[in-house]
PDB file of C-alpha atoms and ligand atoms in Angstrom:
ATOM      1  CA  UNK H   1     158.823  81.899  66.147  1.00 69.00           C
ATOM      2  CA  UNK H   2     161.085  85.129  66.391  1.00 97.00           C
ATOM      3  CA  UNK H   3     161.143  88.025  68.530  1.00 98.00           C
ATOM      4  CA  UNK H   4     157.876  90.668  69.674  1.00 99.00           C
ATOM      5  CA  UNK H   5     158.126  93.994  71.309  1.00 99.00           C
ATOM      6  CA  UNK H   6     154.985  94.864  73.255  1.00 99.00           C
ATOM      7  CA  UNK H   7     154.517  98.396  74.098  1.00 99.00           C
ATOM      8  CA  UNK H   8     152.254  98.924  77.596  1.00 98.00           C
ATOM      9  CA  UNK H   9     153.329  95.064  78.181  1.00 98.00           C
ATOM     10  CA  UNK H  10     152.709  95.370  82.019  1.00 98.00           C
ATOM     11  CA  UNK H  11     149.036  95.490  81.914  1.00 98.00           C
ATOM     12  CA  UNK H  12     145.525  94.608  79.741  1.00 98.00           C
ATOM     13  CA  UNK H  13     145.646  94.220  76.417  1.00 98.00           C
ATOM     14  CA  UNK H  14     149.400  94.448  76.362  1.00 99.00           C
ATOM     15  CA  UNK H  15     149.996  91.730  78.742  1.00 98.00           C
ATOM     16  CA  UNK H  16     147.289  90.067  77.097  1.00 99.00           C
ATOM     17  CA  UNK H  17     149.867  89.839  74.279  1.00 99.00           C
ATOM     18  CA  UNK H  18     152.322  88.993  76.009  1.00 99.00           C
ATOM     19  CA  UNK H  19     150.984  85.884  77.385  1.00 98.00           C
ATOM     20  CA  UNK H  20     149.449  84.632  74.177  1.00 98.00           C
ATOM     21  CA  UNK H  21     152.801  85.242  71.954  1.00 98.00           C
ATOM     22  CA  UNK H  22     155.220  83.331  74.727  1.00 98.00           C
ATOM     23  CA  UNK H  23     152.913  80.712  74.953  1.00 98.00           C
ATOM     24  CA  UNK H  24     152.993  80.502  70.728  1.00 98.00           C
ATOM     25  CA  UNK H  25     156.806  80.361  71.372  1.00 98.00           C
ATOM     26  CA  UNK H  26     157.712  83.696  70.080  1.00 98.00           C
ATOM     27  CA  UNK H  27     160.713  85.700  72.406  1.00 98.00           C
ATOM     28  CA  UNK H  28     159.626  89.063  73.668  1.00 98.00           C
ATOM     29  CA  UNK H  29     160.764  92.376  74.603  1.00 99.00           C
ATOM     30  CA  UNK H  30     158.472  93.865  76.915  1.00 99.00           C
ATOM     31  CA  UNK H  31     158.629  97.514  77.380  1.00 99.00           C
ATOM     32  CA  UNK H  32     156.560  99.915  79.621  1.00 98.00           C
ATOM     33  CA  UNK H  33     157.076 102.370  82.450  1.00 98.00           C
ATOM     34  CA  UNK H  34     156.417  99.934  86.191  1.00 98.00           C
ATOM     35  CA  UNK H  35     159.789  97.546  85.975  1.00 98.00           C
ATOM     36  CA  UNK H  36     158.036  95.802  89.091  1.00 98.00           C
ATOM     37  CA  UNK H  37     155.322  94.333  87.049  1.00 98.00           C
ATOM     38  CA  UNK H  38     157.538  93.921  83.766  1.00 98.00           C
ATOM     39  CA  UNK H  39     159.679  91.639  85.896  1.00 98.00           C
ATOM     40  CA  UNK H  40     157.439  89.506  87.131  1.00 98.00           C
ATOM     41  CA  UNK H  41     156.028  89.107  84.194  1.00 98.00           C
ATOM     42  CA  UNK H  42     158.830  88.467  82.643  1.00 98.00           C
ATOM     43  CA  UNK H  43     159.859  85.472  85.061  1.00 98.00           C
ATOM     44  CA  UNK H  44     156.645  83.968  84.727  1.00 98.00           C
ATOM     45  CA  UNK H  45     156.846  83.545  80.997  1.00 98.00           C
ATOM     46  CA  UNK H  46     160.065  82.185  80.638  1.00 98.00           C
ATOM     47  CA  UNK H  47     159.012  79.582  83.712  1.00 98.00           C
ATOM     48  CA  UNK H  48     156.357  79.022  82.020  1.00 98.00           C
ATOM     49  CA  UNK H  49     157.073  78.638  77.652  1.00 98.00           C
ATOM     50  CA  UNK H  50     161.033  78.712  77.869  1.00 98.00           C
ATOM     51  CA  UNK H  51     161.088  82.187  76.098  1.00 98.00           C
ATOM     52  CA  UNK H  52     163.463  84.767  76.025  1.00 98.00           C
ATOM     53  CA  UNK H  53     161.961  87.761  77.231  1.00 98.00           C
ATOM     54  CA  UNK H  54     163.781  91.069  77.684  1.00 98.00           C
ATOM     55  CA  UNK H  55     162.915  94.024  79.648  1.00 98.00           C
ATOM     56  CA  UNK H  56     163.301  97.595  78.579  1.00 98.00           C
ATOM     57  CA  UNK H  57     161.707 100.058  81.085  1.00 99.00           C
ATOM     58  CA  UNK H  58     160.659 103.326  79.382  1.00 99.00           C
ATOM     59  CA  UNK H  59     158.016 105.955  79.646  1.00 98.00           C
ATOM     60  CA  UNK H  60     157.043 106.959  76.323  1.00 98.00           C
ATOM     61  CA  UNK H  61     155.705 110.101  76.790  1.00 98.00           C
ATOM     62  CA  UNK H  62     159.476 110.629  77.027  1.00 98.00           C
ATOM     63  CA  UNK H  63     161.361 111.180  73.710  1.00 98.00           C
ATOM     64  CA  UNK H  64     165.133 110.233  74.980  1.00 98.00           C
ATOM     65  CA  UNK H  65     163.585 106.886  76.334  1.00 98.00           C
ATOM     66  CA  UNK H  66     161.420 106.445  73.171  1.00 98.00           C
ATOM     67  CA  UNK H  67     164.548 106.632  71.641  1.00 98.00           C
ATOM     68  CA  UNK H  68     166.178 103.841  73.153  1.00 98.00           C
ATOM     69  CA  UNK H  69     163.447 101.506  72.094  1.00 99.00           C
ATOM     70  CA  UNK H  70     163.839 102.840  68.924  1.00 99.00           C
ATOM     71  CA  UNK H  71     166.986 101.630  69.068  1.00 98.00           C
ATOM     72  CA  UNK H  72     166.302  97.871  69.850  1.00 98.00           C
ATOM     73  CA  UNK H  73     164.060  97.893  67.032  1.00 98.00           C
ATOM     74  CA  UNK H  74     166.553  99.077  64.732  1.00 98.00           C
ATOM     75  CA  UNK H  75     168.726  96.294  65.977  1.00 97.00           C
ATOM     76  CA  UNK H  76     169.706  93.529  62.888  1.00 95.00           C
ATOM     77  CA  UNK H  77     171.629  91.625  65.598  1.00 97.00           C
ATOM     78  CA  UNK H  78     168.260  91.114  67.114  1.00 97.00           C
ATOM     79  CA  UNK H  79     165.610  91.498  65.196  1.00 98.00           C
ATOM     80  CA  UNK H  80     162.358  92.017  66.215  1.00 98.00           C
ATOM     81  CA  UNK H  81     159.373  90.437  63.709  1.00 98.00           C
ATOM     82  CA  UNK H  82     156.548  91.756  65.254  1.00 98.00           C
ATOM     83  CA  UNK H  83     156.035  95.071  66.785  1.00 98.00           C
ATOM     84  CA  UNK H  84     153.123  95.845  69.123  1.00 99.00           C
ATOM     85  CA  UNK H  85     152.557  99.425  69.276  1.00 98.00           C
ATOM     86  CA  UNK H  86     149.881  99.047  72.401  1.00 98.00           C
ATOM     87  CA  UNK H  87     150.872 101.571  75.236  1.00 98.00           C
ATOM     88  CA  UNK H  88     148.054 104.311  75.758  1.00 98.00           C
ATOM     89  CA  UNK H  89     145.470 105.895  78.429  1.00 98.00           C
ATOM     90  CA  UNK H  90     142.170 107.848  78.219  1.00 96.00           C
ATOM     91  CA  UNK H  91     142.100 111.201  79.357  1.00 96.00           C
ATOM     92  CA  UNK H  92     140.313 111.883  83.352  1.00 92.00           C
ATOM     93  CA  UNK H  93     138.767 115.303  81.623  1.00 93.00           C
ATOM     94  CA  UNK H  94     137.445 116.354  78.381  1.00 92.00           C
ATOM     95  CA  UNK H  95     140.314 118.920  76.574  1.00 95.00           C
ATOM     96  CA  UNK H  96     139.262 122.241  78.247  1.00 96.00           C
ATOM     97  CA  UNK H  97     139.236 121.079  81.711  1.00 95.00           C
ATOM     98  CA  UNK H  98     142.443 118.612  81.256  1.00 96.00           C
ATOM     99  CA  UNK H  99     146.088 119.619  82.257  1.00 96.00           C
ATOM    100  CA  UNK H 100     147.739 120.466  79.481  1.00 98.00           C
ATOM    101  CA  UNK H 101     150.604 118.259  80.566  1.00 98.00           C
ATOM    102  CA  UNK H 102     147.879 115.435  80.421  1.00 97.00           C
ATOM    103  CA  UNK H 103     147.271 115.933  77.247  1.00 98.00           C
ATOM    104  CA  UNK H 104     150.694 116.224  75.958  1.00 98.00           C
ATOM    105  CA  UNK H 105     151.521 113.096  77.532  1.00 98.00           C
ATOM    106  CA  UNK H 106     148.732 111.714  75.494  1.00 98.00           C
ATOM    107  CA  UNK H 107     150.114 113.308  71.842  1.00 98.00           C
ATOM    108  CA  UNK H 108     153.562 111.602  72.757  1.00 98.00           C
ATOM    109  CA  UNK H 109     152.897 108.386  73.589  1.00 98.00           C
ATOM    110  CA  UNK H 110     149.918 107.975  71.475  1.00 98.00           C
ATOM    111  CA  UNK H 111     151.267 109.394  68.450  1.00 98.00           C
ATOM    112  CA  UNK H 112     154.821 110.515  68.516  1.00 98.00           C
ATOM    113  CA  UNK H 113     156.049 107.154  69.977  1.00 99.00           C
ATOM    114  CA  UNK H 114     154.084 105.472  67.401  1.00 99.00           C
ATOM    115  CA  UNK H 115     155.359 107.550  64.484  1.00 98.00           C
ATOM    116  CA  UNK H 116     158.934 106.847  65.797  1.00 99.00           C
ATOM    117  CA  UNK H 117     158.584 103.382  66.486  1.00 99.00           C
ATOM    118  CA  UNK H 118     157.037 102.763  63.374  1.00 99.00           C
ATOM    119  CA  UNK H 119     160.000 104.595  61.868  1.00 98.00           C
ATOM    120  CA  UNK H 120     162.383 102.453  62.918  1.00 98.00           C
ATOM    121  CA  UNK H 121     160.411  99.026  62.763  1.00 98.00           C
ATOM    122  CA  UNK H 122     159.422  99.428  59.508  1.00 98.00           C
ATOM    123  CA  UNK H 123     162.556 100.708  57.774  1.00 98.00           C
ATOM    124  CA  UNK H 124     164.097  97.556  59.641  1.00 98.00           C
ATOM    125  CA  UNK H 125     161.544  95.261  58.737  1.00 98.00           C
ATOM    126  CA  UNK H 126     161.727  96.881  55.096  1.00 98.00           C
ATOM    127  CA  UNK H 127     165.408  96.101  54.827  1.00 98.00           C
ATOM    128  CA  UNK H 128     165.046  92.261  56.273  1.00 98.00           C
ATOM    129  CA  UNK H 129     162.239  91.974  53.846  1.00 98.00           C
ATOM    130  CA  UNK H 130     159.462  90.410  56.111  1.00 98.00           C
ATOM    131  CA  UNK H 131     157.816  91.451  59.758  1.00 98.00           C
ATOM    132  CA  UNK H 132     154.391  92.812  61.240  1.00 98.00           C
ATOM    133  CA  UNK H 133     153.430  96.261  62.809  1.00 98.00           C
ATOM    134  CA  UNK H 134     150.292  95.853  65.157  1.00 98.00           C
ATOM    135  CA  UNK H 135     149.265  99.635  65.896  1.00 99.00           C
ATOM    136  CA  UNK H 136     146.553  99.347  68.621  1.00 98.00           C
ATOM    137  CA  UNK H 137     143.914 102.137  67.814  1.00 98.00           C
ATOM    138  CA  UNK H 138     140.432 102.351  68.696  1.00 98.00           C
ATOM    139  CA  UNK H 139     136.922 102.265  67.771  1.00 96.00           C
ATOM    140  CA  UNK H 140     137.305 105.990  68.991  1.00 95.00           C
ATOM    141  CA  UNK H 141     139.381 106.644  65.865  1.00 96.00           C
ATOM    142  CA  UNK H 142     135.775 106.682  63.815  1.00 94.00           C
ATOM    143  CA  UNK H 143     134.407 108.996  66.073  1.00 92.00           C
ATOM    144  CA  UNK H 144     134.834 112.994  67.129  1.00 89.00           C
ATOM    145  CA  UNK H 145     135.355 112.822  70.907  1.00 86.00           C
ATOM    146  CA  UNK H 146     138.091 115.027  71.939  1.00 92.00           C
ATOM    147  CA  UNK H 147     141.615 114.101  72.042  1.00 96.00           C
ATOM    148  CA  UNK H 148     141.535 110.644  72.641  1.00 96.00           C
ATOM    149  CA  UNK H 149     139.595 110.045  69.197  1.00 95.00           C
ATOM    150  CA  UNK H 150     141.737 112.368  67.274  1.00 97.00           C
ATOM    151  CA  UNK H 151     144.879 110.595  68.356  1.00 98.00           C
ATOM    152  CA  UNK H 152     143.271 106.862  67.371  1.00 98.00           C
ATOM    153  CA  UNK H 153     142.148 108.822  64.428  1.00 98.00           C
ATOM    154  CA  UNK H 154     146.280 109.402  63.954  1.00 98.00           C
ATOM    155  CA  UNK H 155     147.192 105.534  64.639  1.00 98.00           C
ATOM    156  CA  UNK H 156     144.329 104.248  62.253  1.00 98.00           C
ATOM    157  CA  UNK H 157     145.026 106.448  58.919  1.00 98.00           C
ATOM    158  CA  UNK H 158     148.483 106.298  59.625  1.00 98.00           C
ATOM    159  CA  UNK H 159     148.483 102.754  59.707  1.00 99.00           C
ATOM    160  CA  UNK H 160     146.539 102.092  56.768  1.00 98.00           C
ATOM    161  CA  UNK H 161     149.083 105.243  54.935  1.00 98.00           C
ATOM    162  CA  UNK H 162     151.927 102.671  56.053  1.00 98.00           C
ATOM    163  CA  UNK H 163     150.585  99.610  55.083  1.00 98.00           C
ATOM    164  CA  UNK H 164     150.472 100.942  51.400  1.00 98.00           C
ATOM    165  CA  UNK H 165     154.010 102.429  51.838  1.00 98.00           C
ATOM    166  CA  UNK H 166     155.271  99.126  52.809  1.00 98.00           C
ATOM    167  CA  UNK H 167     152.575  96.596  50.302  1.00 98.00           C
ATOM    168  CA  UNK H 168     154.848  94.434  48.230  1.00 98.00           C
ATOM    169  CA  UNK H 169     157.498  94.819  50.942  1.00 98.00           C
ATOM    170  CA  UNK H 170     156.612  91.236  52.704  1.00 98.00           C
ATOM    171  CA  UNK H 171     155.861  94.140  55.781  1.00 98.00           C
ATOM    172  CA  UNK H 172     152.285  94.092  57.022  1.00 98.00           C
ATOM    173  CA  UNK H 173     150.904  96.402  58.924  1.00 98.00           C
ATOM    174  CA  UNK H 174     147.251  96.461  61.238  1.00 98.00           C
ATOM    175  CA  UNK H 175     145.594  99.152  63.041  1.00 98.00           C
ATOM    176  CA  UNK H 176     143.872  96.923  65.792  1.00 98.00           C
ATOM    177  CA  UNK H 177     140.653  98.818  66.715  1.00 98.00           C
ATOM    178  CA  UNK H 178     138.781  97.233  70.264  1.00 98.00           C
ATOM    179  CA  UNK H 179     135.698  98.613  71.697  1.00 97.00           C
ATOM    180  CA  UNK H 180     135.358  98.368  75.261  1.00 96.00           C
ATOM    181  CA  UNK H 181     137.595  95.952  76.341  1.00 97.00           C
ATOM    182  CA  UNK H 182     138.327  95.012  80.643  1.00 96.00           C
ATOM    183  CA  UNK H 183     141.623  96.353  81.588  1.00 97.00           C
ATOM    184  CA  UNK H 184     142.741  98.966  84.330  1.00 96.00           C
ATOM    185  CA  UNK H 185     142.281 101.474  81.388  1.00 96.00           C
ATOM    186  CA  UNK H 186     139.431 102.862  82.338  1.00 94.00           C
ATOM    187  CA  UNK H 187     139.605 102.823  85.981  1.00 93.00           C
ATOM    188  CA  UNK H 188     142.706 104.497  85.650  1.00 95.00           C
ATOM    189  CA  UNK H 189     141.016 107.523  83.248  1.00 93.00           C
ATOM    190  CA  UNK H 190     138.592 107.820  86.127  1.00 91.00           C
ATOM    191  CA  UNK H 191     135.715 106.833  83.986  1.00 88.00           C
ATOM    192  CA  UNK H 192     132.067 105.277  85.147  1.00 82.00           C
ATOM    193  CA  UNK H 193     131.318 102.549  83.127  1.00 81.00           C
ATOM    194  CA  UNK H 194     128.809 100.180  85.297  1.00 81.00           C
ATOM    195  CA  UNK H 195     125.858 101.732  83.040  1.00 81.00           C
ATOM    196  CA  UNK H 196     127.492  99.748  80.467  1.00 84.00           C
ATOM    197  CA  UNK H 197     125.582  97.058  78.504  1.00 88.00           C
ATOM    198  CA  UNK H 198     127.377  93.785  79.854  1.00 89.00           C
ATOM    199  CA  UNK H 199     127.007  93.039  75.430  1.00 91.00           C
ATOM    200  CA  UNK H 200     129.464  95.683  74.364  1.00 92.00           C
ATOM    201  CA  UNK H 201     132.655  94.245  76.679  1.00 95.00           C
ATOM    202  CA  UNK H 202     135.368  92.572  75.189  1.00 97.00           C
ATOM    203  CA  UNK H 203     138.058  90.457  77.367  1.00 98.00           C
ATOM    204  CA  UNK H 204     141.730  90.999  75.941  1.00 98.00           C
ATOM    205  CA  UNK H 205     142.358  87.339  75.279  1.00 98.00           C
ATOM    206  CA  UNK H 206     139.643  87.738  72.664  1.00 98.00           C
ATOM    207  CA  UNK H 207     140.714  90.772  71.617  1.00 98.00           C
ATOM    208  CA  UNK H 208     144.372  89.716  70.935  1.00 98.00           C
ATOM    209  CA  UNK H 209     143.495  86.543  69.562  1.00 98.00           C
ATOM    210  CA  UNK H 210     141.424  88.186  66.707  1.00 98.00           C
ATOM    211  CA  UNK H 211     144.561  90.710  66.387  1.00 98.00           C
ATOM    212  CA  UNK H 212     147.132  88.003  65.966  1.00 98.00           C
ATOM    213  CA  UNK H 213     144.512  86.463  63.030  1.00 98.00           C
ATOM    214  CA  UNK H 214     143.978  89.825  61.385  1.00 98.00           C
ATOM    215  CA  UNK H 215     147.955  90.129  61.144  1.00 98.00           C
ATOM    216  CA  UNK H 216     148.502  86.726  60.042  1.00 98.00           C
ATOM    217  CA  UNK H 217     145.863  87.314  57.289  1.00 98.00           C
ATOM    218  CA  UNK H 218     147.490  90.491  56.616  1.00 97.00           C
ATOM    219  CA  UNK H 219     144.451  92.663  57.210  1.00 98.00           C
ATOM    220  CA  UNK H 220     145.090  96.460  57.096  1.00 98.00           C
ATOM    221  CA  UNK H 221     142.284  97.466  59.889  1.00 98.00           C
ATOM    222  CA  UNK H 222     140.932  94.775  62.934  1.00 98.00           C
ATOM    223  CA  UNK H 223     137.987  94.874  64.830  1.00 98.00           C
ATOM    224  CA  UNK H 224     137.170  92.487  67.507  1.00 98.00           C
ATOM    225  CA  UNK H 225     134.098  90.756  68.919  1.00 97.00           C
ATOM    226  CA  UNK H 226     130.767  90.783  66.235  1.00 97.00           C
ATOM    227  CA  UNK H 227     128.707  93.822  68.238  1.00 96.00           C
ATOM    228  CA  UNK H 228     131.384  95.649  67.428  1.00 97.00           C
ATOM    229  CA  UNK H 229     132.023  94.897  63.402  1.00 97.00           C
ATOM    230  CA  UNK H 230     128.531  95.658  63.085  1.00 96.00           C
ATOM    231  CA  UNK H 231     128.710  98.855  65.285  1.00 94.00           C
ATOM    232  CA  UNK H 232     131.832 100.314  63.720  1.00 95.00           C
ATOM    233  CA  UNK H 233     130.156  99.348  60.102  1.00 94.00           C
ATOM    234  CA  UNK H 234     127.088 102.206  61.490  1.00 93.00           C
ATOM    235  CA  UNK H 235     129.587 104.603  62.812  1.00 90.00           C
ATOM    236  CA  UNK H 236     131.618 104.420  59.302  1.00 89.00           C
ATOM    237  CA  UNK H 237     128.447 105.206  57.448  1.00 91.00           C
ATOM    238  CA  UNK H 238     127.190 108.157  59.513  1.00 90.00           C
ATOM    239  CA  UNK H 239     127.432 111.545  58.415  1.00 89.00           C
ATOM    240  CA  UNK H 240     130.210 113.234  60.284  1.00 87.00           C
ATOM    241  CA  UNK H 241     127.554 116.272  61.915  1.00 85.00           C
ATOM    242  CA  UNK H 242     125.344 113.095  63.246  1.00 83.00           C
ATOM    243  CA  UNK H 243     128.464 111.956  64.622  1.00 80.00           C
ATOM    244  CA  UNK H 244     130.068 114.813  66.215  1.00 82.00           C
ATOM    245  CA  UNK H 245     126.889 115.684  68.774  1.00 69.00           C
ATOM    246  CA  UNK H 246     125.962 111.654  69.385  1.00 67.00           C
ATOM    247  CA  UNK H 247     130.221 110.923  70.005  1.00 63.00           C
ATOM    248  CA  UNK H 248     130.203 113.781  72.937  1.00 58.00           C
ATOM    249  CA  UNK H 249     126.991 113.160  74.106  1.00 63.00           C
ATOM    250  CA  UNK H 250     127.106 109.541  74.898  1.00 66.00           C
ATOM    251  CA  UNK H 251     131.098 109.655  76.231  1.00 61.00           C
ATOM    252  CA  UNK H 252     130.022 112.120  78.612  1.00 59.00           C
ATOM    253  CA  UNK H 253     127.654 109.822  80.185  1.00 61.00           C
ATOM    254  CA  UNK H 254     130.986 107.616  81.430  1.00 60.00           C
ATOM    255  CA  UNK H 255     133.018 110.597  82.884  1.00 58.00           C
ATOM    256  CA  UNK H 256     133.445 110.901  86.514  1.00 50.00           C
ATOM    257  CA  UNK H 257     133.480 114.572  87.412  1.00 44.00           C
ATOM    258  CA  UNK H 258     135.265 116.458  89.982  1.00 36.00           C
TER     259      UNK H 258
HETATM  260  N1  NAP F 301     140.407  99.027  77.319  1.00 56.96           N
HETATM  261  C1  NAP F 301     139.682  99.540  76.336  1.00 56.96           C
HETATM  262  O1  NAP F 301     138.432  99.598  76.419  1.00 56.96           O
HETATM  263  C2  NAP F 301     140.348  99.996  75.064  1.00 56.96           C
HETATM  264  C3  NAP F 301     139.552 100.164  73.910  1.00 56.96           C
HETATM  265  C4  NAP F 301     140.147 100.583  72.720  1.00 56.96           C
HETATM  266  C5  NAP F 301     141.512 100.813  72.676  1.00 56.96           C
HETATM  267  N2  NAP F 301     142.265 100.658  73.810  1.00 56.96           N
HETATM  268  C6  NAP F 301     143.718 100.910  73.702  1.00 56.96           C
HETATM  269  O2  NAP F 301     144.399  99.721  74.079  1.00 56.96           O
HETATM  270  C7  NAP F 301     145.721 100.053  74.509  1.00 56.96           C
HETATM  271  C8  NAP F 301     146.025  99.331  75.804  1.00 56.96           C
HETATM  272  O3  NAP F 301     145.169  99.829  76.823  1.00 56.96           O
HETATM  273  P1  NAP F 301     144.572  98.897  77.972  1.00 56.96           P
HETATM  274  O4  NAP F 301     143.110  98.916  77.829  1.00 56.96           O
HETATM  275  O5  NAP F 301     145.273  97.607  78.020  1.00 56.96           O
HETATM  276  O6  NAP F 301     144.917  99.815  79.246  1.00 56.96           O
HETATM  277  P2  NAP F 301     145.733  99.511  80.595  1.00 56.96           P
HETATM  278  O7  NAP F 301     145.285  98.220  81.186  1.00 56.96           O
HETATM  279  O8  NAP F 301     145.595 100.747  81.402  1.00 56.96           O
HETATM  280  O9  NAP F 301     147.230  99.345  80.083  1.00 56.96           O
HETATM  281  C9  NAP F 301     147.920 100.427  79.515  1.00 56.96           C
HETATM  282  C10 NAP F 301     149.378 100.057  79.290  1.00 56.96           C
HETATM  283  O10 NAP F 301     150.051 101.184  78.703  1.00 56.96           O
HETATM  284  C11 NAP F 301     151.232 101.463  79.444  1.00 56.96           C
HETATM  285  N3  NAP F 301     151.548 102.891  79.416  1.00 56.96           N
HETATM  286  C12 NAP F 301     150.733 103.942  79.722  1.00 56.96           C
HETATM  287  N4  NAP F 301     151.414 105.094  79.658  1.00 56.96           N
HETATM  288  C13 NAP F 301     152.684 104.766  79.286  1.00 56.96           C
HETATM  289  C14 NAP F 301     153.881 105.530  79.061  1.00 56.96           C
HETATM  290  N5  NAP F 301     153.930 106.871  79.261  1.00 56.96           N
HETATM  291  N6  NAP F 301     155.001 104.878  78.690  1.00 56.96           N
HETATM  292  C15 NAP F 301     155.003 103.536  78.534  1.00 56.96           C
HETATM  293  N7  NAP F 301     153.915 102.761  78.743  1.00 56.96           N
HETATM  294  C16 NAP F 301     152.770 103.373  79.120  1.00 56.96           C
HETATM  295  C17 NAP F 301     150.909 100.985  80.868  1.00 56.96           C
HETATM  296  O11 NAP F 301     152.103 100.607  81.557  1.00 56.96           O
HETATM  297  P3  NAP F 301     152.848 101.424  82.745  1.00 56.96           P
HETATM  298  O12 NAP F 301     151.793 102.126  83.547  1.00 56.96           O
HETATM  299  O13 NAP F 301     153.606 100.352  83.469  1.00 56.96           O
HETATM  300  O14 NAP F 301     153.760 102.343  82.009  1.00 56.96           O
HETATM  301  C18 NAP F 301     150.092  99.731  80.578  1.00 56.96           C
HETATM  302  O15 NAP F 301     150.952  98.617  80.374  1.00 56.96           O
HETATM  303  C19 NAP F 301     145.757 101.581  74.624  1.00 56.96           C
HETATM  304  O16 NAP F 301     146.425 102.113  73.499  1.00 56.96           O
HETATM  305  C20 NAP F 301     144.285 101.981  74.619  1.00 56.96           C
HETATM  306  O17 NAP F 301     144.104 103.278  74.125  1.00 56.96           O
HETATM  307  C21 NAP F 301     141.720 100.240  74.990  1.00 56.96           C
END
């Protein structure tokens, strides 16, 4: 079933990954900052399915260590079919009141690792002839809130850009965009989310399992769970002025200040 590399593998959606492509066979390098965690979960898959599963411990908010996976993805002694570009966070403050460092931290793992890894993947992928990209954006990419949307803005339009580049290549490429999905995500951005409609949450089984579909089918952009077709379909087909005030407005309902 061939080899994955899962960005942010040691928690949510990326573990969620994880789990669902060792147990479809497939051999995995798992790659994320805590090596604790990537261990374990390492161990446990290859108890578990009889995988191979690699770990390669990087932060990719730094470019040296985004570099080295980078490097296993260029690697035709081991190839890797499928790459998972999942890692990411949400931001504790809106731009103005964030540490800048935040926010650059954002920019490079968000974007620059993705550019890069993409990069390498695809001009891999491109040479072998065959392989899958899986970019995961966001429902915020289709809306103007700060930062965070701008940067899934990036990983969307880039991804569709690519998929063109690489169309005819046997290379397919998705931009995975999830709504609200339960992970540490946003209890780690320090955001209030119990005024949110039980309706609107995704689990990240559901979400991945759509994801793997989409890429099978060789669909360009994915979005999980019906709420949130229908939702993004509205949000696609409102002006961008309506869109701007309504985006800020209702994210700063779920920000925890101070
Ligand atoms: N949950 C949602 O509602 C939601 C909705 C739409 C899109 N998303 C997107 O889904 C993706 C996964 O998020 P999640 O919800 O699963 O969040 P999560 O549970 O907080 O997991 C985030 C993962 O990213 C890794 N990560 C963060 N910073 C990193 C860095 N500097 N270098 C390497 N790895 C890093 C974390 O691992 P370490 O801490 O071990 O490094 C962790 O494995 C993100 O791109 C997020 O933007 C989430």
């Amino acid at each position: 079933m061939g080899t994955a590399l899962v960005t942010g593998a040691s928690a949510g959606i990326g573990r969620a990954f994880a789990e669902r492509l060792a147990r479809e066979g497939t051999d995995l390098v798992l790659v994320a900052r805590d090596r604790a965690r990537l261990e374990e979960l390492a161990t446990a898959l290859r108890d578990r399915h009889g995988v191979a599963v690699e770990v390669l411990v990087a932060d990719l908010s730094d470019r040296e260590q985004t570099g080295r996976v980078c490097d296993r993805l260029a690697d035709d002694v081991r190839p890797v079919d499928l790459l998972v570009n999942n890692a990411g966070f949400g931001f504790r403050s809106s731009f103005l009141d964030n540490d800048l460092r935040e926010e650059e931290a954002g920019l490079d793992v968000m974007v620059r690792a993705v550019l890069l890894t993409c990069h390498a993947a695809g001009r891999a992928m491109r040479a072998r002839g065959r392989g899958g990209i899986l970019n995961v954006s966001s429902v915020a990419s289709f809306i103007a809130n700060g930062t965070y949307s701008a940067e899934k803005s990036f990983v969307t339009v880039f991804s569709e850009g690519l998929a063109s580049e690489l169309a005819g290549t046997g290379v397919t490429v998705t931009a995975l965009c999830p709504g609200f999905t339960r992970t540490e995500f946003h209890q780690r951005a320090r955001m209030s989310i119990s005024a949110l409609p039980q309706a609107l949450w995704l689990d990240a089984d559901v979400v991945v399992a759509q994801a793997l579909r989409d890429v099978a089918a060789g669909k360009v952009i994915s979005v999980p769970g019906g709420q949130w077709k229908v939702l993004t379909a509205a949000l696609r087909a409102t002006p961008r002025p309506l869109l701007r005030g309504g985006a800020m407005r209702a994210v700063d309902r779920f920000r925890v200040r101070g």
